[in-house]
CSV table of C-alpha atoms and ligand atoms in Angstrom, one decimal:
chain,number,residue,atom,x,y,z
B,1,UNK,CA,-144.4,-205.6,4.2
B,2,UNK,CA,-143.9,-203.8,7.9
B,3,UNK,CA,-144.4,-200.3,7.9
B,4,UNK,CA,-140.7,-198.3,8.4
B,5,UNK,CA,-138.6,-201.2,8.3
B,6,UNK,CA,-138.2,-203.3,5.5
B,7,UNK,CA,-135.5,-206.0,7.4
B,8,UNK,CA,-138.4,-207.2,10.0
B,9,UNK,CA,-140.5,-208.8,6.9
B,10,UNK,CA,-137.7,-211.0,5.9
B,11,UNK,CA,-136.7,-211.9,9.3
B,12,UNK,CA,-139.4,-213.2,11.5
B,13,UNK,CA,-139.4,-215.5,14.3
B,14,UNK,CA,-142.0,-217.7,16.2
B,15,UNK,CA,-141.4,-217.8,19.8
B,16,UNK,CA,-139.2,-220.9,19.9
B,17,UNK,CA,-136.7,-218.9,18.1
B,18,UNK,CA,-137.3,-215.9,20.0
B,19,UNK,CA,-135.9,-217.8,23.6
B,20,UNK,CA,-133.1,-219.1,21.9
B,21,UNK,CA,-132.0,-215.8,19.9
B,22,UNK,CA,-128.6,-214.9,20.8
B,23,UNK,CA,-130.1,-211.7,21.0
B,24,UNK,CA,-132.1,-212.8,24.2
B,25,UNK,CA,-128.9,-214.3,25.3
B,26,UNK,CA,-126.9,-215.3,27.2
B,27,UNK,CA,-129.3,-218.5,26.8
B,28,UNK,CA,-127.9,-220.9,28.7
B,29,UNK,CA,-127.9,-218.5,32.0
B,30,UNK,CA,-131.5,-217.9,31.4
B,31,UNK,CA,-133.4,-218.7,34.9
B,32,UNK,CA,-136.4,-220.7,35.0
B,33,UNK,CA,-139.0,-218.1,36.2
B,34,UNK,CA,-139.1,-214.8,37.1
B,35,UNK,CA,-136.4,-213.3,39.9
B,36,UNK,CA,-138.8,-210.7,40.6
B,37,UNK,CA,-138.7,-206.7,40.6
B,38,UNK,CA,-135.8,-204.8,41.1
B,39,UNK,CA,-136.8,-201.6,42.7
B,40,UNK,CA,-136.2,-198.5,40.9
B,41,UNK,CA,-135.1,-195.9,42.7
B,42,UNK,CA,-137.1,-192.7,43.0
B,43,UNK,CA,-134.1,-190.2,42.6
B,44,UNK,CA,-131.5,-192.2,41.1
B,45,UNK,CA,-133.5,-193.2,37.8
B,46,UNK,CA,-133.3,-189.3,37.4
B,47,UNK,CA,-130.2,-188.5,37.7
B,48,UNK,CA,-129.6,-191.8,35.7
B,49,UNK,CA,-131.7,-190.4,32.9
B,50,UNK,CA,-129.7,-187.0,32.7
B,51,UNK,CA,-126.6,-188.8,31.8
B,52,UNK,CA,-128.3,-191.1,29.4
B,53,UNK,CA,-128.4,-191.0,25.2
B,54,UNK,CA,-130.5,-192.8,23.9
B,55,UNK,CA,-131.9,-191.2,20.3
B,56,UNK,CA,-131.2,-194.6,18.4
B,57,UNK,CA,-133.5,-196.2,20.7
B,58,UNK,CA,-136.4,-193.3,20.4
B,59,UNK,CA,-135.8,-193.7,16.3
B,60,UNK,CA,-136.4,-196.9,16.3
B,61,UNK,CA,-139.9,-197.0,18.6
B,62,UNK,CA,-141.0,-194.0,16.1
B,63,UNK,CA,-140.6,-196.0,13.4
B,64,UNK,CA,-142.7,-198.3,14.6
B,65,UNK,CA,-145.5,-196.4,15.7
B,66,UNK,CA,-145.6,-194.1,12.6
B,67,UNK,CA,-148.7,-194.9,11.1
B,68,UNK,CA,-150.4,-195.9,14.0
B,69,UNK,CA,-153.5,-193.8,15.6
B,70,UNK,CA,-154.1,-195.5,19.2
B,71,UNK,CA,-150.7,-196.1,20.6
B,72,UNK,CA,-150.3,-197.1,24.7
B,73,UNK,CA,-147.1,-196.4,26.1
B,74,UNK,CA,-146.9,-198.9,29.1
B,75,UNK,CA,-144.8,-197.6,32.1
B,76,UNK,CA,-144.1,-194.4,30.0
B,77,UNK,CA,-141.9,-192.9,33.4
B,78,UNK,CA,-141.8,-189.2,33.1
B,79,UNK,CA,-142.5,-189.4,29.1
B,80,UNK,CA,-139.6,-188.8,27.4
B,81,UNK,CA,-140.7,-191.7,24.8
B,82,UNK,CA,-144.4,-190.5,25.5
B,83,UNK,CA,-144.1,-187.2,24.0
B,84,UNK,CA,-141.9,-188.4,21.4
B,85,UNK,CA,-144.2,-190.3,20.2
B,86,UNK,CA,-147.3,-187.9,20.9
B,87,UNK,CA,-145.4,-185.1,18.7
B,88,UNK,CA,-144.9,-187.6,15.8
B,89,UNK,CA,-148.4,-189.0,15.8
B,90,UNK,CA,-151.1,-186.4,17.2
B,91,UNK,CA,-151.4,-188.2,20.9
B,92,UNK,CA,-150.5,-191.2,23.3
B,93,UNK,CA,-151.7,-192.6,26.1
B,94,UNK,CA,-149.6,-194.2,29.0
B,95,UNK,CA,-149.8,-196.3,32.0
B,96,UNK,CA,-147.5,-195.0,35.0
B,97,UNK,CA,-147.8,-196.5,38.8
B,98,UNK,CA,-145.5,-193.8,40.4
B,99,UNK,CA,-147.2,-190.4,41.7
B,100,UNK,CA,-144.4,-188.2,41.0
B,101,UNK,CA,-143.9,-189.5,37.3
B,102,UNK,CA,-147.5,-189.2,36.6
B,103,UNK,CA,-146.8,-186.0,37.9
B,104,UNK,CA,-144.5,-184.8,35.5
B,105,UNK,CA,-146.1,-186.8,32.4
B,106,UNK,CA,-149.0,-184.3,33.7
B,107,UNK,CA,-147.2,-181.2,33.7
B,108,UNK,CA,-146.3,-181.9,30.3
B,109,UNK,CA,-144.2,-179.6,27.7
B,110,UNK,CA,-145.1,-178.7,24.7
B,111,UNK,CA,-146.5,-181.9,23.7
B,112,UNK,CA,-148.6,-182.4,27.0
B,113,UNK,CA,-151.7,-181.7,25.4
B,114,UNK,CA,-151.0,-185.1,23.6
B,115,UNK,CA,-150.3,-187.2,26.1
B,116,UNK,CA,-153.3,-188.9,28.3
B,117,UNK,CA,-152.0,-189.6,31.3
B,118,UNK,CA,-153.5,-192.9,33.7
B,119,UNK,CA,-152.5,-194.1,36.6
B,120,UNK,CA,-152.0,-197.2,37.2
B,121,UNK,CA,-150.0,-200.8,36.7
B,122,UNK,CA,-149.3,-203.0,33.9
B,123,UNK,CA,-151.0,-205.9,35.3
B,124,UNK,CA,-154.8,-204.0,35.8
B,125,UNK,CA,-154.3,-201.9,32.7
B,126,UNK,CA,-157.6,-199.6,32.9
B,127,UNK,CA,-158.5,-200.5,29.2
B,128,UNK,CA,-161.4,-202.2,27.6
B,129,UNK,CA,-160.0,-204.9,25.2
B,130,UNK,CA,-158.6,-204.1,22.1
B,131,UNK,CA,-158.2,-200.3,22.3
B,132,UNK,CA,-155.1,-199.5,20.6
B,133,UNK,CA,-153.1,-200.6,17.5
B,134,UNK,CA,-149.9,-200.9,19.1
B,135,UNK,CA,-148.8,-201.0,22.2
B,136,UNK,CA,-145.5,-200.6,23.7
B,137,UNK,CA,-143.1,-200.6,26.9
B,138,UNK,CA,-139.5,-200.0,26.9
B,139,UNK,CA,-137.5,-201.0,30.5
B,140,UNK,CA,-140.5,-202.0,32.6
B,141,UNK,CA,-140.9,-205.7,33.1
B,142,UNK,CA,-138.2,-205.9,35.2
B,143,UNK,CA,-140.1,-204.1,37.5
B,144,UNK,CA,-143.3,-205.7,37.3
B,145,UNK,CA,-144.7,-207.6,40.3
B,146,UNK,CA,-146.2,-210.1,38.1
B,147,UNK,CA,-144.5,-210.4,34.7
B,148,UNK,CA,-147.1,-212.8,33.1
B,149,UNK,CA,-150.3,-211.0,34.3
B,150,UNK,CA,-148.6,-208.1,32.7
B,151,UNK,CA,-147.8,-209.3,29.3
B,152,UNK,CA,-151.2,-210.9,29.3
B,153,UNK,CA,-153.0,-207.4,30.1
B,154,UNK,CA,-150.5,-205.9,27.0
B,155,UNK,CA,-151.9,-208.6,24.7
B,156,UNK,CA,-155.3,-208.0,26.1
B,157,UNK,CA,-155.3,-204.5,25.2
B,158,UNK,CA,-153.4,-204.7,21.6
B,159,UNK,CA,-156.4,-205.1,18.9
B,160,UNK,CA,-155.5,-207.9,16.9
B,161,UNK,CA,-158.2,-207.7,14.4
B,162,UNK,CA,-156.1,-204.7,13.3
B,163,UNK,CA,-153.9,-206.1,10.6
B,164,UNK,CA,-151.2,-203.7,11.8
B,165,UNK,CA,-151.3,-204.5,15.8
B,166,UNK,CA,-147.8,-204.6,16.7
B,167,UNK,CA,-146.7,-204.9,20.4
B,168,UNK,CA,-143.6,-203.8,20.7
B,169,UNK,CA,-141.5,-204.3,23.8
B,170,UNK,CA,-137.8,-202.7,24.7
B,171,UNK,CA,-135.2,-204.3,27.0
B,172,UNK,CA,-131.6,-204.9,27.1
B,173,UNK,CA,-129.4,-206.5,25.0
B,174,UNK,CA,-127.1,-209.4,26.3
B,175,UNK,CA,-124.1,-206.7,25.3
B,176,UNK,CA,-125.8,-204.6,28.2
B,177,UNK,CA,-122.4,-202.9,29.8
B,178,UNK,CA,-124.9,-201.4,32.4
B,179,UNK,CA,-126.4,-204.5,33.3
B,180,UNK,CA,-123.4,-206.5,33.4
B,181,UNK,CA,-121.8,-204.5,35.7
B,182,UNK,CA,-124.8,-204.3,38.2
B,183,UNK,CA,-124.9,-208.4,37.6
B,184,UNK,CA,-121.0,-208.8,38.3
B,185,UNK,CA,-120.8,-206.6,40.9
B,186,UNK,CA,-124.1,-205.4,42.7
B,187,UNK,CA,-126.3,-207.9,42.7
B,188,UNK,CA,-124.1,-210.8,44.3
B,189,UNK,CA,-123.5,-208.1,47.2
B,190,UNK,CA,-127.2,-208.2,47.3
B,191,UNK,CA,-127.4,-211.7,47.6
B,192,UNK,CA,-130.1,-211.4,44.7
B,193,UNK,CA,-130.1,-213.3,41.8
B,194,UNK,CA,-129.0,-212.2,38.5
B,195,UNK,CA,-131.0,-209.8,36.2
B,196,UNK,CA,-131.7,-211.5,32.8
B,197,UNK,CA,-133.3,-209.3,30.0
B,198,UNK,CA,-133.0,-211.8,27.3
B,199,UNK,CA,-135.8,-214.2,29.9
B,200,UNK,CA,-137.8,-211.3,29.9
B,201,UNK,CA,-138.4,-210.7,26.0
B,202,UNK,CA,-138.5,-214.3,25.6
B,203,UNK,CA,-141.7,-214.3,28.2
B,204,UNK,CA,-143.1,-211.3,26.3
B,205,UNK,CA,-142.6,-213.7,23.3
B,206,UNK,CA,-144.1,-217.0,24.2
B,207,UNK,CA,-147.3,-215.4,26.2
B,208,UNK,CA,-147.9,-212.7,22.9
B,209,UNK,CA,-147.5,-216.0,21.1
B,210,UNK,CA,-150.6,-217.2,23.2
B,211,UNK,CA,-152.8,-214.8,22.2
B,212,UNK,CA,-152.4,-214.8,18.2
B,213,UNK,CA,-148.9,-212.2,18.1
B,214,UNK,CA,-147.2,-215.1,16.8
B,215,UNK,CA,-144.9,-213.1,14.5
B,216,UNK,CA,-141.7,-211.6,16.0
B,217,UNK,CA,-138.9,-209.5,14.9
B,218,UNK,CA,-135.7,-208.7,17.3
B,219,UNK,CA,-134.1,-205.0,16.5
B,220,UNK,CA,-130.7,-203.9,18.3
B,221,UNK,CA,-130.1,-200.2,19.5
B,222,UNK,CA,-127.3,-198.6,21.0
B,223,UNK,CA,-127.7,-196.0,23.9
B,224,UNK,CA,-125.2,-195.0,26.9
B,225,UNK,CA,-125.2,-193.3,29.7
B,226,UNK,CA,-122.5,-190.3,29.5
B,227,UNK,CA,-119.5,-189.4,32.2
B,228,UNK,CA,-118.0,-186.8,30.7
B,229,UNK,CA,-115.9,-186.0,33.8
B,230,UNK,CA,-112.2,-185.2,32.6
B,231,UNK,CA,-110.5,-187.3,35.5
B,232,UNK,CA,-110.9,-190.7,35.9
B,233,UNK,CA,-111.5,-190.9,39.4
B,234,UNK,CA,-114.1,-188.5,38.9
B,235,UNK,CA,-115.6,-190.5,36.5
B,236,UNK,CA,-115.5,-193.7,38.1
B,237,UNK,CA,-116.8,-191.9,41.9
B,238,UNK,CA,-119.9,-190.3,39.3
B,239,UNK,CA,-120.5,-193.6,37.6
B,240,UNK,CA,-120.5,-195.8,40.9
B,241,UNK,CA,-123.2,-194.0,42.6
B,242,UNK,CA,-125.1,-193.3,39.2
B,243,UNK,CA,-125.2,-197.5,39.1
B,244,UNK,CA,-126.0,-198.3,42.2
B,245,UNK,CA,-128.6,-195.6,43.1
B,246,UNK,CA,-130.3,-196.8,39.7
B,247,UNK,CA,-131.3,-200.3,41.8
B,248,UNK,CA,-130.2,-200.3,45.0
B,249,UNK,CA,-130.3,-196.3,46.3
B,250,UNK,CA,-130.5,-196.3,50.3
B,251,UNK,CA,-129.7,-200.4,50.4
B,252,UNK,CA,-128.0,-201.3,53.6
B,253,UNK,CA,-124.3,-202.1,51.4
B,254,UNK,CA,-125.0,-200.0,48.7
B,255,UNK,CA,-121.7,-198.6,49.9
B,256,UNK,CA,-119.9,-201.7,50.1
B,257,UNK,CA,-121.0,-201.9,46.6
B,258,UNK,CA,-119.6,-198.6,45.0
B,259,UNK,CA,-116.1,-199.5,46.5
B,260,UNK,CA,-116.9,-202.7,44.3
B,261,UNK,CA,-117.5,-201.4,41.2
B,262,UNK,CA,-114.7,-199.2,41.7
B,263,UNK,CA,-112.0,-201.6,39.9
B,264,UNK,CA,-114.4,-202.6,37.3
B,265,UNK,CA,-115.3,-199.6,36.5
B,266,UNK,CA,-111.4,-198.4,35.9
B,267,UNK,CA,-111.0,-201.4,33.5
B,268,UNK,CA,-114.3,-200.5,31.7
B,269,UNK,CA,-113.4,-196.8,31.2
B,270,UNK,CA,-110.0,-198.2,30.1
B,271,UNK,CA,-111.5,-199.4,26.8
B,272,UNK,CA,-114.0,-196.7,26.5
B,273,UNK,CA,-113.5,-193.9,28.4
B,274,UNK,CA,-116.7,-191.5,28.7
B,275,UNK,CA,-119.8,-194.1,28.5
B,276,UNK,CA,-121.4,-197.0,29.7
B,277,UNK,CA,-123.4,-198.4,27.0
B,278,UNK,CA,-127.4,-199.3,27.8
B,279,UNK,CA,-127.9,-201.5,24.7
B,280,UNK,CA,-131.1,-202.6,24.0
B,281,UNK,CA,-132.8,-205.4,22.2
B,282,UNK,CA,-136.4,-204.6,20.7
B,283,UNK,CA,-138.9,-207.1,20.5
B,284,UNK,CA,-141.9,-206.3,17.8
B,285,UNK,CA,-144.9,-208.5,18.0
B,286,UNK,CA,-147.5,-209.1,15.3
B,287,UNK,CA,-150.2,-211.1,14.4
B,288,UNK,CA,-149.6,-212.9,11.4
B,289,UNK,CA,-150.4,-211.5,8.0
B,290,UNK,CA,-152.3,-213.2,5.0
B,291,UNK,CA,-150.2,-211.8,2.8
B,292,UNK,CA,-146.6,-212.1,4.6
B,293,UNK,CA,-144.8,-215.4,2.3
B,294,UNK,CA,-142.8,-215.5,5.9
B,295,UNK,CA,-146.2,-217.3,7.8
B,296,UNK,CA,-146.6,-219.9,5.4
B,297,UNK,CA,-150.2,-219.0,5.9
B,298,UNK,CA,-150.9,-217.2,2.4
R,1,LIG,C1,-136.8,-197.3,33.8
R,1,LIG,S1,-138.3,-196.5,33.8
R,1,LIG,C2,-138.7,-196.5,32.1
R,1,LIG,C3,-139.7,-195.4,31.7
R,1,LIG,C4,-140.0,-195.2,30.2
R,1,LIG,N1,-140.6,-196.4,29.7
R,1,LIG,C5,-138.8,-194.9,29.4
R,1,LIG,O1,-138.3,-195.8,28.7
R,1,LIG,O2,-138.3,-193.8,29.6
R,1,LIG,C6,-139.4,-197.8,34.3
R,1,LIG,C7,-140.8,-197.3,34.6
R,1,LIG,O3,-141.7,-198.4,34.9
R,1,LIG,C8,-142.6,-198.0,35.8
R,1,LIG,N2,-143.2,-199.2,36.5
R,1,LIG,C9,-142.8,-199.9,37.5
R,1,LIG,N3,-143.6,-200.9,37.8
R,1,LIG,C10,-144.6,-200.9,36.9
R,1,LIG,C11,-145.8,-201.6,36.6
R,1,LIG,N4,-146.1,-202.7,37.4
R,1,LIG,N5,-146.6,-201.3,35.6
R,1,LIG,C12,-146.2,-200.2,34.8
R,1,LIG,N6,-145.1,-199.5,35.0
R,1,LIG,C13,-144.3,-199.8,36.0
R,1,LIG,C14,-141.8,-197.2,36.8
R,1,LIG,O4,-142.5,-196.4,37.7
R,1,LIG,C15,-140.9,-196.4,35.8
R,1,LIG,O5,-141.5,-195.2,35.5
């Protein structure tokens, strides 16, 4: 049985199964290779995570990594998963291209002692093979340059003669409200195409699959970003700029496309007034056990 959550035994995937989950929907819009990075903005992402709740999300990576001694958090940002995960089991290591995150993983709280900071990407992770019994990113590889060199370097680095190697890998969920606003609204003014989550796991899936984590398991959590702002104009002026500075801070329409989410955004606050959900689907990875009945392998 999988440590912390007794539902994954009983409802594993192969990677078939995985690309046409509903949970890596919507599956007929799935594109055919990667659209490439969206780039993350250096100040909106903050003031993005300020407004963001997300402890559902955070429960569910700790209850995968309890147990676990060398855990890498890939992309770990400025650490709020990081030290979570430091706190519950003694240290973690993360991966983090961008100077003035590293910076702040650096400078630490409490927990800084227990979390080893490198910089660097996911597709040169500085890590000898096999190095740590699970490995994890949450809301990275859509901002990869190179999606399948970087799932390849995350299988590289997860030990699989560890009967518990999990790789565990968070993105959203095709319920997204965040995402499909951006999608509907943003990224056509962009001229870009669409972003598509589900594609993403379903990589993860089939190259993890490649390397012997043929075992999957797809977890939902709920998380949403917060607009407590008592008017409604407020909220929808706060949530407009917190959406499009999160991709597309200082793009040449980026006002073009706040005046654009403007109408969307009064119908989405019309059926829930104070949040826009960021709903994520989990993808957990292992290499098949001996003694799971699931495998057939026993
Ligand atoms: C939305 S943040 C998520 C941070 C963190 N994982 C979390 O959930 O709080 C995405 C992070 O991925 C990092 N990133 C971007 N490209 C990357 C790459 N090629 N390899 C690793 N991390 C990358 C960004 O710098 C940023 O910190």
């Amino acid at each position: 049985m999988w440590p912390g959550n007794s539902t994954l035994a009983t409802h594993t995937l192969d990677a078939n199964a995985v690309r046409t989950h509903p949970r890596c929907g919507p599956v007929d819009q799935a594109p055919r290779k990667y659209r490439g990075p969206h780039q993350l903005s250096r100040n909106g992402w903050a003031n993005f995570a300020e407004r963001l709740e997300r402890s559902e999300e955070i429960a569910t990576i700790l209850s995968l990594t309890a147990g676990h001694a060398r855990v890498l958090d890939v992309g770990g940002g400025t650490g709020e998963l990081t030290r979570a995960v430091a706190a519950q089991i003694g240290k973690c290591t993360t991966v983090e291209p961008h100077r003035d995150r590293v910076a702040v993983l650096d400078a630490g709280g409490p927990a800084a002692a227990a979390v080893e900071v490198h910089p660097g990407r996911a597709e040169a992770l500085p890590f000898a093979d096999r190095s740590f019994d699970l490995v994890y990113t949450a809301w990275v590889l859509h901002y990869v340059q190179d999606l399948q060199q970087a799932l390849e370097e995350i299988a590289r680095v997860c030990d699989d003669t560890n009967p518990d190697a999990t790789i565990v890998v968070v993105g959203g969920s095709p319920d997204n409200e965040l995402v499909r606003l951006l999608n509907d609204v943003c990224v056509p003014i962009a001229g870009e195409q669409p972003d598509h989550q589900g594609f993403l796991l379903a990589e993860a899936a089939r190259v993890f699959s490649d390397h012997g984590f043929s075992e999957f398991s797809l977890l939902r959590t709920e998380a949403a970003l917060h607009f407590p702002e008592v008017s409604e104009p407020d909220r929808i002026t706060a949530a407009a700029a917190t959406l499009v500075d999160f991709w597309f801070e200082g793009h040449a329409r980026a006002a073009d496309m706040r005046r654009a989410l403007e109408p969307a955004l009064r119908e989405h606050f019309a059926r829930r007034p104070h949040a826009v959900g960021d709903q994520a689907t989990v993808l957990v990875a292992r290499a098949p056990r001996l003694d799971n009945p699931n495998t057939g392998t026993a």
